[in-house]
Amino acid sequence: MTKSIIEIEYEKYLCADDKIIEINGEKYYKVVYVDRFTLSKIGPIISIVLPYCMFSHSSKYIENERGEMFKLYGPEMIRFIKEVPDWYLKCGSYMIKENEYDYTLDDIGQYFISR
């Protein structure tokens, strides 16, 4: 069976030594996967997959390693035809409206903390 891009990136994430970094005494978590697409009624969206362990129940914002804040929309609901993959059980897939910020997929950041 062929693995999806997210499954491959999740496996790389699990093997990484730098899944968590500390900045000013706070834990920042590495992005599992990030992609960009456009929704007809909303416009450009950045889809970001982050580990659930970094979130509290009331998290609506994330902050990257440079101190820049982003509002989260989601989590995204994804339908699977067969078995639900491990990454989906351990990570959340969220949306960031690209037109709300001056950031693109390339400069959004690699590490985040929930706020």
CSV table of C-alpha atoms in Angstrom, one decimal:
chain,number,residue,atom,x,y,z
A,1,MET,CA,0.0,0.0,0.0
A,2,THR,CA,1.3,3.4,-0.9
A,3,LYS,CA,1.8,5.9,1.9
A,4,SER,CA,0.5,9.4,1.8
A,5,ILE,CA,2.8,12.4,2.0
A,6,ILE,CA,1.6,13.1,5.5
A,7,GLU,CA,2.3,9.5,6.6
A,8,ILE,CA,5.9,9.8,5.3
A,9,GLU,CA,6.4,13.2,7.0
A,10,TYR,CA,4.9,11.8,10.3
A,11,GLU,CA,7.5,8.9,10.2
A,12,LYS,CA,10.3,11.5,9.7
A,13,TYR,CA,8.9,13.5,12.5
A,14,LEU,CA,8.9,10.5,14.8
A,15,CYS,CA,12.6,9.8,14.0
A,16,ALA,CA,13.7,13.4,14.5
A,17,ASP,CA,15.8,14.3,17.5
A,18,ASP,CA,14.5,17.9,17.4
A,19,LYS,CA,10.7,17.3,17.9
A,20,ILE,CA,10.7,19.7,20.8
A,21,ILE,CA,12.9,22.7,21.4
A,22,GLU,CA,13.1,25.0,24.3
A,23,ILE,CA,12.9,28.8,24.0
A,24,ASN,CA,13.0,31.0,27.1
A,25,GLY,CA,12.0,28.0,29.2
A,26,GLU,CA,8.9,27.1,27.0
A,27,LYS,CA,8.5,24.0,24.8
A,28,TYR,CA,8.0,24.5,21.1
A,29,TYR,CA,6.9,21.6,19.0
A,30,LYS,CA,8.0,20.9,15.5
A,31,VAL,CA,5.5,20.9,12.6
A,32,VAL,CA,4.7,17.5,11.3
A,33,TYR,CA,3.4,18.7,7.9
A,34,VAL,CA,2.4,22.0,6.3
A,35,ASP,CA,0.8,22.6,2.9
A,36,ARG,CA,-1.1,25.4,1.1
A,37,PHE,CA,-4.3,25.2,-0.8
A,38,THR,CA,-7.2,27.5,-1.8
A,39,LEU,CA,-10.8,27.3,-0.8
A,40,SER,CA,-13.2,29.0,-3.1
A,41,LYS,CA,-15.2,30.9,-0.4
A,42,ILE,CA,-12.2,31.7,1.9
A,43,GLY,CA,-9.1,32.0,-0.3
A,44,PRO,CA,-5.6,30.8,0.4
A,45,ILE,CA,-5.2,28.5,3.4
A,46,ILE,CA,-2.2,27.1,5.1
A,47,SER,CA,-2.9,23.6,6.5
A,48,ILE,CA,-0.7,22.7,9.4
A,49,VAL,CA,-0.4,19.4,11.2
A,50,LEU,CA,0.8,19.6,14.8
A,51,PRO,CA,1.0,17.1,17.6
A,52,TYR,CA,-2.0,17.0,20.0
A,53,CYS,CA,0.3,17.0,23.0
A,54,MET,CA,1.1,20.7,22.5
A,55,PHE,CA,-2.5,21.9,22.8
A,56,SER,CA,-4.7,22.7,25.8
A,57,HIS,CA,-8.5,22.4,25.3
A,58,SER,CA,-8.9,26.2,24.8
A,59,SER,CA,-6.0,26.8,22.4
A,60,LYS,CA,-7.1,29.1,19.5
A,61,TYR,CA,-3.7,30.6,18.7
A,62,ILE,CA,-0.2,29.3,18.0
A,63,GLU,CA,3.1,31.2,18.2
A,64,ASN,CA,6.1,30.3,16.1
A,65,GLU,CA,9.7,30.2,17.2
A,66,ARG,CA,10.1,33.9,16.2
A,67,GLY,CA,7.2,35.1,18.5
A,68,GLU,CA,4.7,35.5,15.6
A,69,MET,CA,1.0,34.6,16.5
A,70,PHE,CA,-1.5,32.9,14.2
A,71,LYS,CA,-5.2,32.2,14.7
A,72,LEU,CA,-6.2,28.6,14.2
A,73,TYR,CA,-9.3,27.5,12.3
A,74,GLY,CA,-10.3,23.9,12.6
A,75,PRO,CA,-9.4,21.2,13.3
A,76,GLU,CA,-9.9,20.0,9.8
A,77,MET,CA,-12.0,16.9,9.5
A,78,ILE,CA,-10.5,14.3,7.1
A,79,ARG,CA,-12.3,11.2,5.9
A,80,PHE,CA,-10.4,7.9,5.4
A,81,ILE,CA,-11.7,5.1,3.2
A,82,LYS,CA,-9.8,2.5,5.0
A,83,GLU,CA,-8.0,2.4,8.4
A,84,VAL,CA,-7.4,5.7,10.1
A,85,PRO,CA,-3.6,6.4,10.1
A,86,ASP,CA,-1.6,6.8,13.3
A,87,TRP,CA,-0.7,10.4,12.5
A,88,TYR,CA,-4.3,11.4,12.5
A,89,LEU,CA,-4.9,9.9,15.9
A,90,LYS,CA,-1.9,11.7,17.4
A,91,CYS,CA,-1.9,15.0,15.5
A,92,GLY,CA,-4.3,17.8,14.7
A,93,SER,CA,-4.7,19.3,11.2
A,94,TYR,CA,-5.6,23.0,11.4
A,95,MET,CA,-6.1,25.9,9.0
A,96,ILE,CA,-4.5,29.3,9.0
A,97,LYS,CA,-6.1,31.9,6.7
A,98,GLU,CA,-3.1,33.1,4.7
A,99,ASN,CA,-4.7,36.4,3.7
A,100,GLU,CA,-4.9,37.4,7.5
A,101,TYR,CA,-1.1,37.4,7.7
A,102,ASP,CA,1.9,38.5,5.6
A,103,TYR,CA,3.3,35.0,5.7
A,104,THR,CA,3.5,32.3,3.2
A,105,LEU,CA,4.1,28.6,3.4
A,106,ASP,CA,7.9,29.1,3.2
A,107,ASP,CA,8.2,31.5,6.2
A,108,ILE,CA,5.4,30.5,8.6
A,109,GLY,CA,7.9,28.8,10.9
A,110,GLN,CA,9.0,25.3,11.9
A,111,TYR,CA,8.2,25.2,15.7
A,112,PHE,CA,5.1,26.3,17.5
A,113,ILE,CA,3.6,26.6,21.0
A,114,SER,CA,-0.1,26.9,21.7
A,115,ARG,CA,-1.5,30.1,23.3
